[in-house]
CSV table of N, CA and C in Angstrom, one decimal:
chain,number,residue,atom,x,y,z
A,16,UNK,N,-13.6,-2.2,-9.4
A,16,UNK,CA,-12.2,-1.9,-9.4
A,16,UNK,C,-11.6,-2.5,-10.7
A,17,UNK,N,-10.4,-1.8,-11.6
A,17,UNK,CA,-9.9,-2.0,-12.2
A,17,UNK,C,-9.6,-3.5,-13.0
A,18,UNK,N,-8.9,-3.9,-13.4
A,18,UNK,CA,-8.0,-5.0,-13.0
A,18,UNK,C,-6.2,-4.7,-13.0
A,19,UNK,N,-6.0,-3.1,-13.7
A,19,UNK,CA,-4.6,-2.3,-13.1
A,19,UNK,C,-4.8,-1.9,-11.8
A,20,UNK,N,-5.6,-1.7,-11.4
A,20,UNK,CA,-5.9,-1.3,-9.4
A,20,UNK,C,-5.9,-2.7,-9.1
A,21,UNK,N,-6.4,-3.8,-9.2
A,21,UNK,CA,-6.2,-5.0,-8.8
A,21,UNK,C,-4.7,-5.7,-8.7
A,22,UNK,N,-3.9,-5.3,-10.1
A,22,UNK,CA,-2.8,-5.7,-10.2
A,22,UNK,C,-1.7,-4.6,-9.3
A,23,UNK,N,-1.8,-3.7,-9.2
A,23,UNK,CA,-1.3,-2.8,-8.1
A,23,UNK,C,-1.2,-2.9,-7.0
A,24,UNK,N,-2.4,-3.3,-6.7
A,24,UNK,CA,-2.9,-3.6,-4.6
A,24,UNK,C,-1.9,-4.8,-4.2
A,25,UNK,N,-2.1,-5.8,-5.4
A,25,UNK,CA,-1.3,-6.9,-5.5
A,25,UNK,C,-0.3,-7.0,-5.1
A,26,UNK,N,1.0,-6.3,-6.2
A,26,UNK,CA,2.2,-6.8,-6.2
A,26,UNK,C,2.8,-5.1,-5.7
A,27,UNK,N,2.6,-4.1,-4.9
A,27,UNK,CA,3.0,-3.3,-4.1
A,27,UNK,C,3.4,-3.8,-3.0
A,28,UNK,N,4.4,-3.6,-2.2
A,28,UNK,CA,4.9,-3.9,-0.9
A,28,UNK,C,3.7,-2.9,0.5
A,29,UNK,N,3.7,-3.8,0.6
A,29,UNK,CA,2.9,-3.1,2.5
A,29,UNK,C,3.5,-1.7,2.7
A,30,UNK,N,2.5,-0.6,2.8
A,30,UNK,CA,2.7,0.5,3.4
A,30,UNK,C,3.0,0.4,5.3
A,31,UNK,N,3.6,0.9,5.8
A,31,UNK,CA,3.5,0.9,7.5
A,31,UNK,C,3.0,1.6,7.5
A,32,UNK,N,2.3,1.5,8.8
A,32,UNK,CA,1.3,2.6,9.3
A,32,UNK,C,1.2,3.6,9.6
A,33,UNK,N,2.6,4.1,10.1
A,33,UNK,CA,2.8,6.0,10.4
A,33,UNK,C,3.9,5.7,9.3
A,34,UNK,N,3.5,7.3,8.8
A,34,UNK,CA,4.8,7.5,7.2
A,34,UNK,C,6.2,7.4,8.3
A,35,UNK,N,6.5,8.2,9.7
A,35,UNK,CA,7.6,8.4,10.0
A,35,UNK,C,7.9,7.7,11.4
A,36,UNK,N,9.7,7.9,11.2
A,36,UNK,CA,9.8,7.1,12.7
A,36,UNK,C,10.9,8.1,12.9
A,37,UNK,N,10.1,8.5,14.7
A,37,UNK,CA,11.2,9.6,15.5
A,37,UNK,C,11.6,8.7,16.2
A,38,UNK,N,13.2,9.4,16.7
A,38,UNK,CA,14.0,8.9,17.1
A,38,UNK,C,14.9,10.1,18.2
A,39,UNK,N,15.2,9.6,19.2
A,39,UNK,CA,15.9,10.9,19.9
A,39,UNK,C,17.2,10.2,20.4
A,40,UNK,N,18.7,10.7,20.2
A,40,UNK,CA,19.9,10.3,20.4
A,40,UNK,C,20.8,11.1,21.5
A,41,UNK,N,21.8,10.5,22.3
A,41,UNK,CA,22.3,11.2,23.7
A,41,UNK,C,23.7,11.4,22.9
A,42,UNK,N,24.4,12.6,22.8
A,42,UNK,CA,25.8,12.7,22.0
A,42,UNK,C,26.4,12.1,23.6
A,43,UNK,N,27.5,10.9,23.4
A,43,UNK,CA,28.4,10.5,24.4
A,43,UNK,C,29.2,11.4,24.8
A,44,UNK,N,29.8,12.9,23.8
A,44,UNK,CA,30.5,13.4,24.5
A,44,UNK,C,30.0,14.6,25.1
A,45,UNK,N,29.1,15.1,24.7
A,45,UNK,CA,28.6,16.3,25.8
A,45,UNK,C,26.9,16.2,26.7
A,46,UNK,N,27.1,15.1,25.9
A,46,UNK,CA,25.1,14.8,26.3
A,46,UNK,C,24.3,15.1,26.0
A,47,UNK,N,24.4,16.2,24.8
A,47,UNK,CA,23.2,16.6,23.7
A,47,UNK,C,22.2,15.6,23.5
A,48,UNK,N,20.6,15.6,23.5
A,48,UNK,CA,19.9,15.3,23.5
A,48,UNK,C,19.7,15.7,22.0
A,49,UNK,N,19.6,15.2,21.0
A,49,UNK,CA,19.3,15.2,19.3
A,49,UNK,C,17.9,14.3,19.1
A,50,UNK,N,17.1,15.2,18.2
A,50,UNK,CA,15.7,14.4,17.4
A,50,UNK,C,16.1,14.5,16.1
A,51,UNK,N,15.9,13.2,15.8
A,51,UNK,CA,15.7,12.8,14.1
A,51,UNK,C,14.3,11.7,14.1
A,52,UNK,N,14.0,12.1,12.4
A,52,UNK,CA,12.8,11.2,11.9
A,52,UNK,C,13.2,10.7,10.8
A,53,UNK,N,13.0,9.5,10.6
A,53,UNK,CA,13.1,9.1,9.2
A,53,UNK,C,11.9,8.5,8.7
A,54,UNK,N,11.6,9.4,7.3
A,54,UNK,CA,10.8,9.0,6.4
A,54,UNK,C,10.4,7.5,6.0
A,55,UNK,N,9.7,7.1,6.2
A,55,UNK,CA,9.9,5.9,6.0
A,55,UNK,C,9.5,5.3,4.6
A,56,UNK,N,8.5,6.0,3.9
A,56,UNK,CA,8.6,5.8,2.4
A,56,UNK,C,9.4,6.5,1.2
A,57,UNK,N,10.4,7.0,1.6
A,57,UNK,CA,11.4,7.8,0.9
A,57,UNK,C,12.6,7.6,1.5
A,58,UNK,N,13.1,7.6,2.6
A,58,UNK,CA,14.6,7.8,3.4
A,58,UNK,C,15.1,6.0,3.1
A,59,UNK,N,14.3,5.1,3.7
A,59,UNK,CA,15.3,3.4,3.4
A,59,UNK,C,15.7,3.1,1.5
A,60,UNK,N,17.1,2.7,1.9
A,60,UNK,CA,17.3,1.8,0.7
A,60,UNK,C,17.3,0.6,0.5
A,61,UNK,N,16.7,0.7,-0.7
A,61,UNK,CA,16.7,-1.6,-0.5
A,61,UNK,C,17.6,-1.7,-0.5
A,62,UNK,N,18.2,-2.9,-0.4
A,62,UNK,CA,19.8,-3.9,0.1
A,62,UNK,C,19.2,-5.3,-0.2
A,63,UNK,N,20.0,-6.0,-0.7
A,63,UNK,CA,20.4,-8.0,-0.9
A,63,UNK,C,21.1,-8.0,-0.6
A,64,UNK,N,21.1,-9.0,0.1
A,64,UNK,CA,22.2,-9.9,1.1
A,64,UNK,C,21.5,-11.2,1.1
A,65,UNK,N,22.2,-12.5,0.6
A,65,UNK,CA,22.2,-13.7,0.7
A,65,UNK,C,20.6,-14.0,0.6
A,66,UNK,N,20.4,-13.8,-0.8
A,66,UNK,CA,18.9,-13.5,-0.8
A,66,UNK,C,17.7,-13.2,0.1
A,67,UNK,N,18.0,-12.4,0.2
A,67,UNK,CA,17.3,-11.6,1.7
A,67,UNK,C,17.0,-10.4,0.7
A,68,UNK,N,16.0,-9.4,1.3
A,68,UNK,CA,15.7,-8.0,0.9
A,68,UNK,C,15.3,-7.5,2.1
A,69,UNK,N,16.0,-6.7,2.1
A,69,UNK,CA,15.6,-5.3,3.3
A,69,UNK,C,16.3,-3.9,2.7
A,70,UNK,N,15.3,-2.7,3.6
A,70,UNK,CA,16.3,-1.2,3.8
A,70,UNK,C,17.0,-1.4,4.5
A,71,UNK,N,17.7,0.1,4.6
A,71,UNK,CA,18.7,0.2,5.5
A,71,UNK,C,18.6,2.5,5.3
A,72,UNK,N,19.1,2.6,6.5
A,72,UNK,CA,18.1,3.9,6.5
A,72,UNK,C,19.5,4.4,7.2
A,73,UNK,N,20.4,5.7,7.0
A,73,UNK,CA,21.0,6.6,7.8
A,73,UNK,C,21.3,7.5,8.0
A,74,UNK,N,21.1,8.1,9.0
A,74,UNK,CA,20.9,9.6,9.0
A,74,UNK,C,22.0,10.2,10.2
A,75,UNK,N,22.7,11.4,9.8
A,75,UNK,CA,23.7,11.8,10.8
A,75,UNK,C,23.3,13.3,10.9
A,76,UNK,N,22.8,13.4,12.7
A,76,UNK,CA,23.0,14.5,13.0
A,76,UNK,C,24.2,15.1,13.9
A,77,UNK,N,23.9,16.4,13.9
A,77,UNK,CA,24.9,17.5,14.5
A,77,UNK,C,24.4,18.2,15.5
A,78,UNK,N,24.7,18.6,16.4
A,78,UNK,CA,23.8,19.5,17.6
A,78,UNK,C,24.7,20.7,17.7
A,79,UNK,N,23.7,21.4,18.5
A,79,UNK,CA,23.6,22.6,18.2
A,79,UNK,C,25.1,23.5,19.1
A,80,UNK,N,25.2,22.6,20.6
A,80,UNK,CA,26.2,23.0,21.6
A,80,UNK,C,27.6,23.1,21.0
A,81,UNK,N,28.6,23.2,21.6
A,81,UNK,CA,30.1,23.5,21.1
A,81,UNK,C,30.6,22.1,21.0
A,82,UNK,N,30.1,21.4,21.1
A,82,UNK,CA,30.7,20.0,20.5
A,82,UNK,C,31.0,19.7,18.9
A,83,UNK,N,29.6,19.3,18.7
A,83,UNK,CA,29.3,19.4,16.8
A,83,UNK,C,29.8,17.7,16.5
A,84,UNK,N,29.8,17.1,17.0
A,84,UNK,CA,30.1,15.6,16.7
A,84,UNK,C,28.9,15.3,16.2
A,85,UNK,N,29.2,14.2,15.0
A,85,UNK,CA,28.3,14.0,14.3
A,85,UNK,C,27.8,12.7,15.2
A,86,UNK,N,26.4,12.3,14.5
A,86,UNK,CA,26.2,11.1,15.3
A,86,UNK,C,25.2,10.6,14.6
A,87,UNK,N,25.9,8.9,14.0
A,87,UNK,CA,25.0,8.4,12.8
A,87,UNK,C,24.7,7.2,13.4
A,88,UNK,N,23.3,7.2,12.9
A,88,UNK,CA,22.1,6.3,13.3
A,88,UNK,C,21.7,5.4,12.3
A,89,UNK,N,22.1,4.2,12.3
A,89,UNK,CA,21.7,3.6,11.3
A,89,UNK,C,20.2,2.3,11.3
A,90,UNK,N,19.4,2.5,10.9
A,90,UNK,CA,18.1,1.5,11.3
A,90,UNK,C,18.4,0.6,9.7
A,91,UNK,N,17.8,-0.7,10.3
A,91,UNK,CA,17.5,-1.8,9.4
A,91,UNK,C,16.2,-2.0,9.4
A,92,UNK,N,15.5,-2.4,8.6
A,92,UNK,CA,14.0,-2.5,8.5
A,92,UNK,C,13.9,-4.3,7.4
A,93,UNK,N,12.7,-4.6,7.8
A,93,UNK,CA,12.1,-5.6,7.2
A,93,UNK,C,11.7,-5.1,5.4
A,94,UNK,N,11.1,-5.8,4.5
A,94,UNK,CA,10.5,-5.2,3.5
A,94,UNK,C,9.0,-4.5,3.7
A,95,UNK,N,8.4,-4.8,5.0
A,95,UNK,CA,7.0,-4.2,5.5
A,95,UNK,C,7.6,-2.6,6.2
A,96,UNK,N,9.2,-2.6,6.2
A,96,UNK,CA,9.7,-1.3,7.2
A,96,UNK,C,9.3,-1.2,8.5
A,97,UNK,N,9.4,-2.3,9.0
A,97,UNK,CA,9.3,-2.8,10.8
A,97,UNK,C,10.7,-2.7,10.8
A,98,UNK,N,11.3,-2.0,12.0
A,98,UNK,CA,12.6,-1.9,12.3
A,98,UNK,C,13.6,-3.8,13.1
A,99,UNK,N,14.3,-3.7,12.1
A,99,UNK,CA,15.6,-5.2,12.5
A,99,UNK,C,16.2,-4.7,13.7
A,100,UNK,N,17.0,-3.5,13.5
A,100,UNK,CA,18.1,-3.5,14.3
A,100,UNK,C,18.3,-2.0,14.1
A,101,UNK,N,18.8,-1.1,15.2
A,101,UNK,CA,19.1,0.0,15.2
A,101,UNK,C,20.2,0.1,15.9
A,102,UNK,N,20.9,1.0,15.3
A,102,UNK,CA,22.8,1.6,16.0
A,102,UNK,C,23.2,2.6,15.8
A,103,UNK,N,23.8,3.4,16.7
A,103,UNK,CA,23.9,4.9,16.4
A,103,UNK,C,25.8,4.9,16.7
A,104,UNK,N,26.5,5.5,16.6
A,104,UNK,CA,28.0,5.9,16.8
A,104,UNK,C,28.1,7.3,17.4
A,105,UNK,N,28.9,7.1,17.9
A,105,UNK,CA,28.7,8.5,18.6
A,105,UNK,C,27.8,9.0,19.8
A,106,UNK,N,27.1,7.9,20.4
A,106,UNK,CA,26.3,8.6,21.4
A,106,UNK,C,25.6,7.2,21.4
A,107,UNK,N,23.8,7.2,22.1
A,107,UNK,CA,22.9,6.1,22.5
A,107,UNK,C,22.1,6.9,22.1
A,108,UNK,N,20.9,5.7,22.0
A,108,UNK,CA,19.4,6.4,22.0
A,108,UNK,C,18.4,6.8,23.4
A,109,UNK,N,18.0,7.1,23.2
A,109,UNK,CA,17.4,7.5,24.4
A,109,UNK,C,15.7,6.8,24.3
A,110,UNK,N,15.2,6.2,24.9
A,110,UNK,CA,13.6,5.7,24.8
A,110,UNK,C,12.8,6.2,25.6
């Protein structure tokens, strides 16, 4: 191996193990059942906060019924992209 493949392996941040994370959400006002995925090496943005480093990832879906309320999901991730904290508006998640 290199010693640029050596210095790469190095100082790259940890990949997670599945590229994606599904997620299924209940709209509070009609009960729509919604799937979303987020990318997880493309969709989080880094963030600093009080010398801290994490993503922060959010995605707003719409369903399909006569409602149409949006409903945004916001996940926090570690720098490895292990999820902190997840919150959705508009509705709950469903597990």
């Amino acid at each position: 191996m290199g010693i640029l493949s050596q210095l790469k392996r190095i100082f790259s941040p940890p990949r997670p193990t599945s590229r994606y994370l599904e997620f299924e959400v209940r709209c509070s006002r009609c009960g729509e059942v919604l799937a979303g995925r987020v990318d997880l090496y493309n969709d989080p943005s880094l963030e600093f906060e009080d010398n801290k480093t994490f993503y922060i990832c959010r995605k707003v879906l719409i369903g399909s019924s006569l409602c149409f309320q949006p409903l945004e999901a916001t996940f926090t991730f570690d720098e490895a992209r292990n999820v902190l904290e997840k919150r959705v508006t508009g509705g709950e998640f469903v597990d």
